[in-house]
mmCIF file of C-alpha atoms in Angstrom:
data_model
loop_
_atom_site.group_PDB
_atom_site.id
_atom_site.type_symbol
_atom_site.label_atom_id
_atom_site.label_comp_id
_atom_site.label_asym_id
_atom_site.label_seq_id
_atom_site.Cartn_x
_atom_site.Cartn_y
_atom_site.Cartn_z
ATOM 1 C CA MET A 1382 0.000 0.000 0.000
ATOM 2 C CA PHE A 1383 1.284 3.437 -0.939
ATOM 3 C CA PRO A 1384 2.333 5.084 2.377
ATOM 4 C CA ALA A 1385 0.901 8.373 3.619
ATOM 5 C CA LEU A 1386 4.232 10.183 3.372
ATOM 6 C CA ALA A 1387 4.574 9.116 -0.265
ATOM 7 C CA TRP A 1388 1.154 10.547 -1.100
ATOM 8 C CA GLY A 1389 2.088 13.715 0.758
ATOM 9 C CA GLY A 1390 5.411 13.852 -1.084
ATOM 10 C CA LEU A 1391 3.648 13.651 -4.442
ATOM 11 C CA GLY A 1392 1.456 16.544 -3.386
ATOM 12 C CA VAL A 1393 4.460 18.636 -2.360
ATOM 13 C CA LEU A 1394 6.232 17.834 -5.633
ATOM 14 C CA ALA A 1395 3.160 18.968 -7.561
ATOM 15 C CA PHE A 1396 2.829 22.164 -5.522
ATOM 16 C CA SER A 1397 6.549 22.986 -5.780
ATOM 17 C CA LEU A 1398 6.063 24.032 -9.408
ATOM 18 C CA THR A 1399 3.072 26.258 -8.648
ATOM 19 C CA PHE A 1400 4.963 29.520 -8.113
ATOM 20 C CA PRO A 1401 7.204 29.180 -11.210
ATOM 21 C CA ALA A 1402 4.171 28.206 -13.319
ATOM 22 C CA THR A 1403 2.252 31.175 -11.915
ATOM 23 C CA ARG A 1404 5.106 33.493 -12.891
ATOM 24 C CA LEU A 1405 4.966 32.111 -16.430
ATOM 25 C CA ALA A 1406 1.234 32.752 -16.712
ATOM 26 C CA LEU A 1407 1.059 36.175 -15.036
ATOM 27 C CA PRO A 1408 2.441 38.430 -17.810
ATOM 28 C CA ALA A 1409 -0.257 37.292 -20.241
ATOM 29 C CA PHE A 1410 -3.226 36.438 -18.031
ATOM 30 C CA GLY A 1411 -2.831 38.678 -14.985
ATOM 31 C CA PRO A 1412 -3.516 37.780 -11.347
ATOM 32 C CA VAL A 1413 -7.296 37.271 -11.674
ATOM 33 C CA ILE A 1414 -7.195 34.627 -14.393
ATOM 34 C CA THR A 1415 -4.000 33.064 -13.048
ATOM 35 C CA GLY A 1416 -5.266 33.091 -9.473
ATOM 36 C CA LEU A 1417 -8.994 32.423 -9.872
ATOM 37 C CA GLY A 1418 -9.445 31.284 -13.472
ATOM 38 C CA ARG A 1419 -7.344 28.228 -12.722
ATOM 39 C CA ALA A 1420 -10.121 27.041 -10.407
ATOM 40 C CA VAL A 1421 -12.706 27.384 -13.195
ATOM 41 C CA ILE A 1422 -10.665 25.097 -15.436
ATOM 42 C CA ALA A 1423 -10.050 22.667 -12.576
ATOM 43 C CA ALA A 1424 -13.767 22.698 -11.739
ATOM 44 C CA GLY A 1425 -14.469 21.381 -15.247
ATOM 45 C CA LEU A 1426 -12.257 18.368 -14.523
ATOM 46 C CA ALA A 1427 -13.726 17.947 -11.049
ATOM 47 C CA GLY A 1428 -17.310 18.153 -12.287
ATOM 48 C CA GLY A 1429 -16.623 15.523 -14.930
ATOM 49 C CA ALA A 1430 -15.102 13.190 -12.334
ATOM 50 C CA LEU A 1431 -18.053 13.665 -9.965
ATOM 51 C CA LEU A 1432 -20.572 12.976 -12.731
ATOM 52 C CA ALA A 1433 -18.687 9.936 -14.033
ATOM 53 C CA SER A 1434 -18.501 8.396 -10.556
ATOM 54 C CA ARG A 1435 -22.102 9.381 -9.712
ATOM 55 C CA THR A 1436 -20.917 10.810 -6.422
ATOM 56 C CA PRO A 1437 -23.826 11.936 -4.204
ATOM 57 C CA VAL A 1438 -24.014 15.507 -2.952
ATOM 58 C CA PRO A 1439 -22.333 15.854 0.474
ATOM 59 C CA SER A 1440 -24.391 16.417 3.609
ATOM 60 C CA ARG A 1441 -25.160 19.943 4.783
ATOM 61 C CA ALA A 1442 -22.560 19.635 7.537
ATOM 62 C CA ASP A 1443 -19.898 18.521 5.046
ATOM 63 C CA LEU A 1444 -20.834 21.325 2.661
ATOM 64 C CA GLY A 1445 -20.103 23.810 5.432
ATOM 65 C CA ARG A 1446 -16.668 22.297 5.945
ATOM 66 C CA LEU A 1447 -16.071 22.193 2.195
ATOM 67 C CA ALA A 1448 -16.827 25.903 2.070
ATOM 68 C CA ILE A 1449 -13.878 26.465 4.432
ATOM 69 C CA VAL A 1450 -11.653 24.393 2.137
ATOM 70 C CA SER A 1451 -12.879 26.374 -0.857
ATOM 71 C CA ALA A 1452 -12.247 29.741 0.797
ATOM 72 C CA GLY A 1453 -8.739 28.703 1.792
ATOM 73 C CA VAL A 1454 -7.239 26.798 -1.145
ATOM 74 C CA VAL A 1455 -9.515 27.590 -4.096
ATOM 75 C CA VAL A 1456 -9.901 31.351 -3.582
ATOM 76 C CA GLY A 1457 -7.617 32.710 -0.847
ATOM 77 C CA PHE A 1458 -4.217 31.182 -1.510
ATOM 78 C CA PRO A 1459 -4.302 31.233 -5.335
ATOM 79 C CA LEU A 1460 -5.467 34.859 -5.632
ATOM 80 C CA LEU A 1461 -3.270 36.319 -2.886
ATOM 81 C CA SER A 1462 -0.153 34.479 -4.051
ATOM 82 C CA ALA A 1463 -0.765 35.429 -7.700
ATOM 83 C CA VAL A 1464 -1.008 39.118 -6.805
ATOM 84 C CA ALA A 1465 2.159 38.847 -4.698
ATOM 85 C CA LEU A 1466 4.066 37.049 -7.460
ATOM 86 C CA ALA A 1467 3.468 39.995 -9.761
ATOM 87 C CA HIS A 1468 5.952 41.868 -7.518
ATOM 88 C CA VAL A 1469 8.431 39.249 -6.208
ATOM 89 C CA GLY A 1470 10.215 36.263 -7.696
ATOM 90 C CA ALA A 1471 9.142 32.666 -7.297
ATOM 91 C CA GLY A 1472 12.201 31.885 -5.172
ATOM 92 C CA HIS A 1473 11.446 34.724 -2.744
ATOM 93 C CA ALA A 1474 7.817 33.614 -2.447
ATOM 94 C CA ALA A 1475 8.893 30.004 -1.928
ATOM 95 C CA ILE A 1476 10.821 30.820 1.241
ATOM 96 C CA LEU A 1477 7.834 32.610 2.783
ATOM 97 C CA ALA A 1478 5.693 29.644 1.782
ATOM 98 C CA GLY A 1479 7.912 27.694 4.167
ATOM 99 C CA LEU A 1480 5.506 28.996 6.830
ATOM 100 C CA LEU A 1481 2.795 26.721 5.450
ATOM 101 C CA PRO A 1482 3.674 23.736 7.667
ATOM 102 C CA ALA A 1483 3.423 25.851 10.809
ATOM 103 C CA ALA A 1484 0.120 27.336 9.647
ATOM 104 C CA THR A 1485 -1.171 23.867 8.781
ATOM 105 C CA ALA A 1486 -0.121 22.472 12.170
ATOM 106 C CA ILE A 1487 -1.861 25.300 14.031
ATOM 107 C CA ALA A 1488 -5.007 24.750 11.974
ATOM 108 C CA ALA A 1489 -4.735 20.997 12.588
ATOM 109 C CA VAL A 1490 -4.970 21.619 16.323
ATOM 110 C CA ALA A 1491 -8.096 23.740 15.880
ATOM 111 C CA ARG A 1492 -9.834 21.858 13.073
ATOM 112 C CA ALA A 1493 -8.449 18.289 12.903
ATOM 113 C CA GLY A 1494 -8.198 17.371 16.587
ATOM 114 C CA GLU A 1495 -4.444 16.769 16.550
ATOM 115 C CA ARG A 1496 -1.935 17.387 19.341
ATOM 116 C CA PRO A 1497 1.695 17.618 18.155
ATOM 117 C CA SER A 1498 4.457 16.958 20.685
ATOM 118 C CA ARG A 1499 6.867 19.559 22.057
ATOM 119 C CA ARG A 1500 9.623 18.197 19.839
ATOM 120 C CA PHE A 1501 7.388 18.746 16.837
ATOM 121 C CA TRP A 1502 6.678 22.377 17.773
ATOM 122 C CA LEU A 1503 10.362 23.014 18.466
ATOM 123 C CA ALA A 1504 11.406 21.767 15.038
ATOM 124 C CA ALA A 1505 8.577 23.635 13.331
ATOM 125 C CA GLY A 1506 9.575 26.757 15.264
ATOM 126 C CA VAL A 1507 13.132 26.568 13.943
ATOM 127 C CA GLY A 1508 11.787 26.494 10.403
ATOM 128 C CA LEU A 1509 9.441 29.377 11.190
ATOM 129 C CA VAL A 1510 12.278 31.546 12.578
ATOM 130 C CA ALA A 1511 14.382 30.821 9.494
ATOM 131 C CA VAL A 1512 11.581 31.956 7.196
ATOM 132 C CA LEU A 1513 10.832 35.133 9.173
ATOM 133 C CA THR A 1514 14.536 36.014 9.317
ATOM 134 C CA PHE A 1515 14.784 35.581 5.571
ATOM 135 C CA ALA A 1516 11.782 37.874 5.032
ATOM 136 C CA ALA A 1517 13.271 40.528 7.334
ATOM 137 C CA VAL A 1518 16.649 40.421 5.595
ATOM 138 C CA ARG A 1519 15.058 40.621 2.176
ATOM 139 C CA GLY A 1520 12.735 43.442 3.255
ATOM 140 C CA ALA A 1521 15.487 45.588 4.822
ATOM 141 C CA GLY A 1522 14.138 44.881 8.305
ATOM 142 C CA ARG A 1523 10.413 44.842 7.610
ATOM 143 C CA PRO A 1524 8.026 42.840 5.419
ATOM 144 C CA GLN A 1525 7.141 44.318 2.032
ATOM 145 C CA PRO A 1526 3.505 44.552 0.771
ATOM 146 C CA ALA A 1527 4.018 41.413 -1.314
ATOM 147 C CA ASP A 1528 5.317 39.606 1.777
ATOM 148 C CA LEU A 1529 2.147 40.528 3.683
ATOM 149 C CA LEU A 1530 0.041 39.136 0.828
ATOM 150 C CA LEU A 1531 2.057 35.927 0.923
ATOM 151 C CA LEU A 1532 1.609 35.630 4.682
ATOM 152 C CA ALA A 1533 -2.156 36.020 4.245
ATOM 153 C CA ALA A 1534 -2.034 33.391 1.486
ATOM 154 C CA VAL A 1535 -0.178 31.015 3.810
ATOM 155 C CA ALA A 1536 -2.792 31.481 6.547
ATOM 156 C CA ALA A 1537 -5.598 30.755 4.074
ATOM 157 C CA ALA A 1538 -3.863 27.649 2.734
ATOM 158 C CA GLY A 1539 -3.083 26.313 6.213
ATOM 159 C CA LEU A 1540 -6.760 26.457 7.135
ATOM 160 C CA GLY A 1541 -7.822 24.861 3.843
ATOM 161 C CA TYR A 1542 -5.222 22.108 4.147
ATOM 162 C CA ALA A 1543 -6.161 21.205 7.715
ATOM 163 C CA GLU A 1544 -9.904 21.240 7.103
ATOM 164 C CA GLY A 1545 -9.565 19.293 3.872
ATOM 165 C CA GLY A 1546 -7.194 16.761 5.410
ATOM 166 C CA ALA A 1547 -9.582 16.139 8.303
ATOM 167 C CA LEU A 1548 -12.541 15.849 5.937
ATOM 168 C CA ALA A 1549 -10.603 13.383 3.762
ATOM 169 C CA ARG A 1550 -10.812 10.904 6.638
ATOM 170 C CA THR A 1551 -14.506 10.449 5.869
ATOM 171 C CA MET A 1552 -14.576 10.954 2.073
ATOM 172 C CA PRO A 1553 -11.982 10.369 -0.668
ATOM 173 C CA GLY A 1554 -9.473 13.190 -0.996
ATOM 174 C CA TRP A 1555 -10.299 13.810 -4.646
ATOM 175 C CA GLN A 1556 -13.928 14.424 -3.701
ATOM 176 C CA VAL A 1557 -12.867 16.992 -1.097
ATOM 177 C CA ILE A 1558 -11.091 19.199 -3.645
ATOM 178 C CA ALA A 1559 -13.685 18.436 -6.344
ATOM 179 C CA TRP A 1560 -16.616 19.653 -4.230
ATOM 180 C CA ALA A 1561 -14.597 22.625 -2.974
ATOM 181 C CA LEU A 1562 -14.055 23.649 -6.603
ATOM 182 C CA MET A 1563 -17.711 23.190 -7.487
ATOM 183 C CA LEU A 1564 -18.809 25.343 -4.532
ATOM 184 C CA ALA A 1565 -16.632 28.227 -5.734
ATOM 185 C CA LEU A 1566 -17.561 27.926 -9.417
ATOM 186 C CA PRO A 1567 -20.752 30.091 -9.394
ATOM 187 C CA VAL A 1568 -18.735 33.031 -8.069
ATOM 188 C CA LEU A 1569 -15.453 32.494 -9.917
ATOM 189 C CA LEU A 1570 -16.896 31.826 -13.383
ATOM 190 C CA PRO A 1571 -18.395 35.298 -14.031
ATOM 191 C CA VAL A 1572 -15.368 37.023 -12.478
ATOM 192 C CA SER A 1573 -12.987 35.030 -14.677
ATOM 193 C CA VAL A 1574 -15.015 35.551 -17.844
ATOM 194 C CA TYR A 1575 -15.114 39.310 -17.264
ATOM 195 C CA SER A 1576 -11.367 39.439 -16.685
ATOM 196 C CA LEU A 1577 -10.728 37.282 -19.729
ATOM 197 C CA VAL A 1578 -12.778 39.565 -21.975
ATOM 198 C CA THR A 1579 -11.327 42.837 -20.682
ATOM 199 C CA ASP A 1580 -7.665 42.044 -19.927
ATOM 200 C CA LEU A 1581 -6.482 39.158 -22.123
ATOM 201 C CA PRO A 1582 -3.742 40.203 -24.602
ATOM 202 C CA PRO A 1583 -4.223 39.286 -28.281
ATOM 203 C CA ALA A 1584 -1.704 36.441 -28.368
ATOM 204 C CA PRO A 1585 -0.428 34.957 -25.071
ATOM 205 C CA ALA A 1586 2.938 33.241 -25.383
ATOM 206 C CA ALA A 1587 3.110 29.463 -25.352
ATOM 207 C CA SER A 1588 4.902 29.564 -21.995
ATOM 208 C CA ALA A 1589 1.959 31.465 -20.494
ATOM 209 C CA TRP A 1590 -0.468 28.785 -21.681
ATOM 210 C CA VAL A 1591 1.784 26.071 -20.215
ATOM 211 C CA GLY A 1592 1.903 27.912 -16.891
ATOM 212 C CA LEU A 1593 -1.871 28.349 -16.778
ATOM 213 C CA ALA A 1594 -2.458 24.719 -17.728
ATOM 214 C CA TYR A 1595 -0.152 23.525 -14.957
ATOM 215 C CA VAL A 1596 -1.664 25.589 -12.143
ATOM 216 C CA SER A 1597 -5.161 24.622 -13.311
ATOM 217 C CA VAL A 1598 -4.776 20.875 -13.826
ATOM 218 C CA VAL A 1599 -1.971 19.919 -11.435
ATOM 219 C CA SER A 1600 -1.760 22.618 -8.743
ATOM 220 C CA MET A 1601 -5.509 23.084 -8.401
ATOM 221 C CA PHE A 1602 -6.735 19.492 -8.774
ATOM 222 C CA LEU A 1603 -4.370 16.540 -9.232
ATOM 223 C CA GLY A 1604 -1.906 17.723 -6.589
ATOM 224 C CA PHE A 1605 -4.700 17.966 -4.036
ATOM 225 C CA VAL A 1606 -5.859 14.418 -4.784
ATOM 226 C CA ALA A 1607 -2.507 13.105 -3.523
ATOM 227 C CA TRP A 1608 -2.102 15.763 -0.835
ATOM 228 C CA TYR A 1609 -5.409 15.228 0.945
ATOM 229 C CA ARG A 1610 -4.989 11.465 0.810
ATOM 230 C CA GLY A 1611 -1.619 11.797 2.508
ATOM 231 C CA LEU A 1612 -2.935 14.220 5.156
ATOM 232 C CA ALA A 1613 -5.864 11.945 5.980
ATOM 233 C CA ALA A 1614 -3.739 8.796 6.287
ATOM 234 C CA GLY A 1615 -0.677 10.185 8.047
ATOM 235 C CA GLY A 1616 -2.033 13.076 10.083
ATOM 236 C CA VAL A 1617 -2.484 16.696 9.022
ATOM 237 C CA ALA A 1618 0.247 18.190 11.202
ATOM 238 C CA ARG A 1619 2.896 15.516 10.548
ATOM 239 C CA VAL A 1620 2.439 15.086 6.791
ATOM 240 C CA GLY A 1621 1.920 18.828 6.489
ATOM 241 C CA GLN A 1622 5.524 19.349 7.607
ATOM 242 C CA LEU A 1623 6.663 17.858 4.296
ATOM 243 C CA GLN A 1624 5.896 21.280 2.871
ATOM 244 C CA LEU A 1625 9.052 22.550 4.547
ATOM 245 C CA ALA A 1626 10.889 20.846 1.681
ATOM 246 C CA GLN A 1627 8.748 22.674 -0.871
ATOM 247 C CA PRO A 1628 10.794 25.920 -0.862
ATOM 248 C CA VAL A 1629 13.948 23.994 -1.743
ATOM 249 C CA LEU A 1630 12.223 22.318 -4.683
ATOM 250 C CA THR A 1631 10.666 25.586 -5.828
ATOM 251 C CA LEU A 1632 14.036 27.350 -5.720
ATOM 252 C CA GLY A 1633 15.421 24.691 -8.023
ATOM 253 C CA TRP A 1634 12.522 25.016 -10.443
ATOM 254 C CA ALA A 1635 12.766 28.835 -10.374
ATOM 255 C CA ALA A 1636 16.465 28.680 -11.248
ATOM 256 C CA LEU A 1637 15.944 26.058 -13.949
ATOM 257 C CA LEU A 1638 12.798 27.414 -15.621
ATOM 258 C CA LEU A 1639 12.906 31.156 -14.890
ATOM 259 C CA GLY A 1640 16.633 31.778 -14.605
ATOM 260 C CA GLU A 1641 16.276 33.229 -11.084
ATOM 261 C CA HIS A 1642 19.520 33.609 -9.157
ATOM 262 C CA LEU A 1643 20.059 31.515 -6.027
ATOM 263 C CA ASP A 1644 22.152 33.573 -3.581
ATOM 264 C CA VAL A 1645 23.813 32.598 -0.303
ATOM 265 C CA VAL A 1646 21.079 34.009 1.968
ATOM 266 C CA THR A 1647 18.375 32.093 0.134
ATOM 267 C CA ALA A 1648 20.419 28.891 0.135
ATOM 268 C CA ILE A 1649 21.064 29.108 3.895
ATOM 269 C CA ALA A 1650 17.380 29.736 4.636
ATOM 270 C CA ALA A 1651 16.405 26.795 2.447
ATOM 271 C CA ALA A 1652 18.919 24.496 4.167
ATOM 272 C CA VAL A 1653 17.670 25.369 7.669
ATOM 273 C CA VAL A 1654 14.068 24.840 6.585
ATOM 274 C CA LEU A 1655 14.938 21.468 5.061
ATOM 275 C CA ALA A 1656 16.663 20.360 8.277
ATOM 276 C CA ALA A 1657 13.586 21.337 10.263
ATOM 277 C CA THR A 1658 11.504 19.155 7.939
ATOM 278 C CA ALA A 1659 13.527 16.076 8.797
ATOM 279 C CA ALA A 1660 13.208 16.790 12.522
ATOM 280 C CA THR A 1661 9.410 17.151 12.446
ATOM 281 C CA GLN A 1662 9.051 13.791 10.744
ATOM 282 C CA ARG A 1663 10.640 12.104 13.777
ATOM 283 C CA ALA A 1664 8.339 13.835 16.254
ATOM 284 C CA ARG A 1665 5.105 12.350 17.537
ATOM 285 C CA VAL A 1666 1.691 13.767 16.672
ATOM 286 C CA GLU A 1667 -1.352 12.452 18.515
ATOM 287 C CA ARG A 1668 -4.972 12.630 17.448
ATOM 288 C CA VAL A 1669 -7.388 13.465 20.217
ATOM 289 C CA ALA A 1670 -9.800 10.821 18.898
ATOM 290 C CA ASP A 1671 -7.056 8.197 19.134
ATOM 291 C CA ARG A 1672 -6.334 8.755 22.798
ATOM 292 C CA LYS A 1673 -7.291 5.847 25.007
ATOM 293 C CA PRO A 1674 -9.284 6.733 28.101
ATOM 294 C CA ARG A 1675 -7.419 6.338 31.326
ATOM 295 C CA VAL A 1676 -8.446 3.196 33.212
ATOM 296 C CA ASP A 1677 -8.766 3.356 36.994
ATOM 297 C CA ARG A 1678 -7.007 0.220 38.249
ATOM 298 C CA THR A 1679 -7.679 0.860 41.966
ATOM 299 C CA PRO A 1680 -9.213 -2.298 43.476
ATOM 300 C CA ARG A 1681 -12.859 -2.010 44.376
ATOM 301 C CA GLY A 1682 -13.444 -1.200 48.022
ATOM 302 C CA ALA A 1683 -9.989 0.310 48.398
ATOM 303 C CA ALA A 1684 -9.790 3.651 50.149
#
């Protein structure tokens, strides 16, 4: 059986190309189409899969939880990160996205009933400090507007990841992202069509089409199929820490595909974050639901 960490790793690999692909699409399609239009395309795939499998409509309670997933990973993270990437490079954004595991772990405590150990929080904290230090150095001592957008995007994604991972324990992961996409479609479709009509240049470059296709098909749908399956099987907080490796992968893709320069500061930040990833994977994370009740072994009649 494919292990949880392998599913999570596939998700991280898919997501690691999101920022470079977004940068390819942005010059031609702008942040609205690149950030929100991707979900419209992905919703077409999701709707087809739901119809083909004759999947029943989720319960009202599940629809409420799916709305949280939709707000976080279908609308919030894609739009905020696309706007930010119009002003900073993919490598810069990737380091700030190293905060995603911490955000996911915090959300897992609130939404998925998980209780990470002290060792887990210590390792995650080291990664968090590395990311914040990098942002301060890059921003001459203070975050830039694009950094603030990325931080908001991270918070939105952390909530969507945790809620979706918890929900994937009771329904297949692909259905979680599929229904989240369908819930957002009535709002995103008219917005995307309007932006497409008013802002699309006459002839987008082939690279822009490739970037848009990737973030729509892989980042917005297929990557989540693997990601939510891994979160559900291995625990939201623990598997979520695999994202600490995502900045390193994204830096490599940014250098290879976009020609972005990898300097010493970025390399050091990436190395510290990667080390923190390895440490979190050795730490224990407990689910509240899995705790065994304490048994009173005092003999009857004893004082």
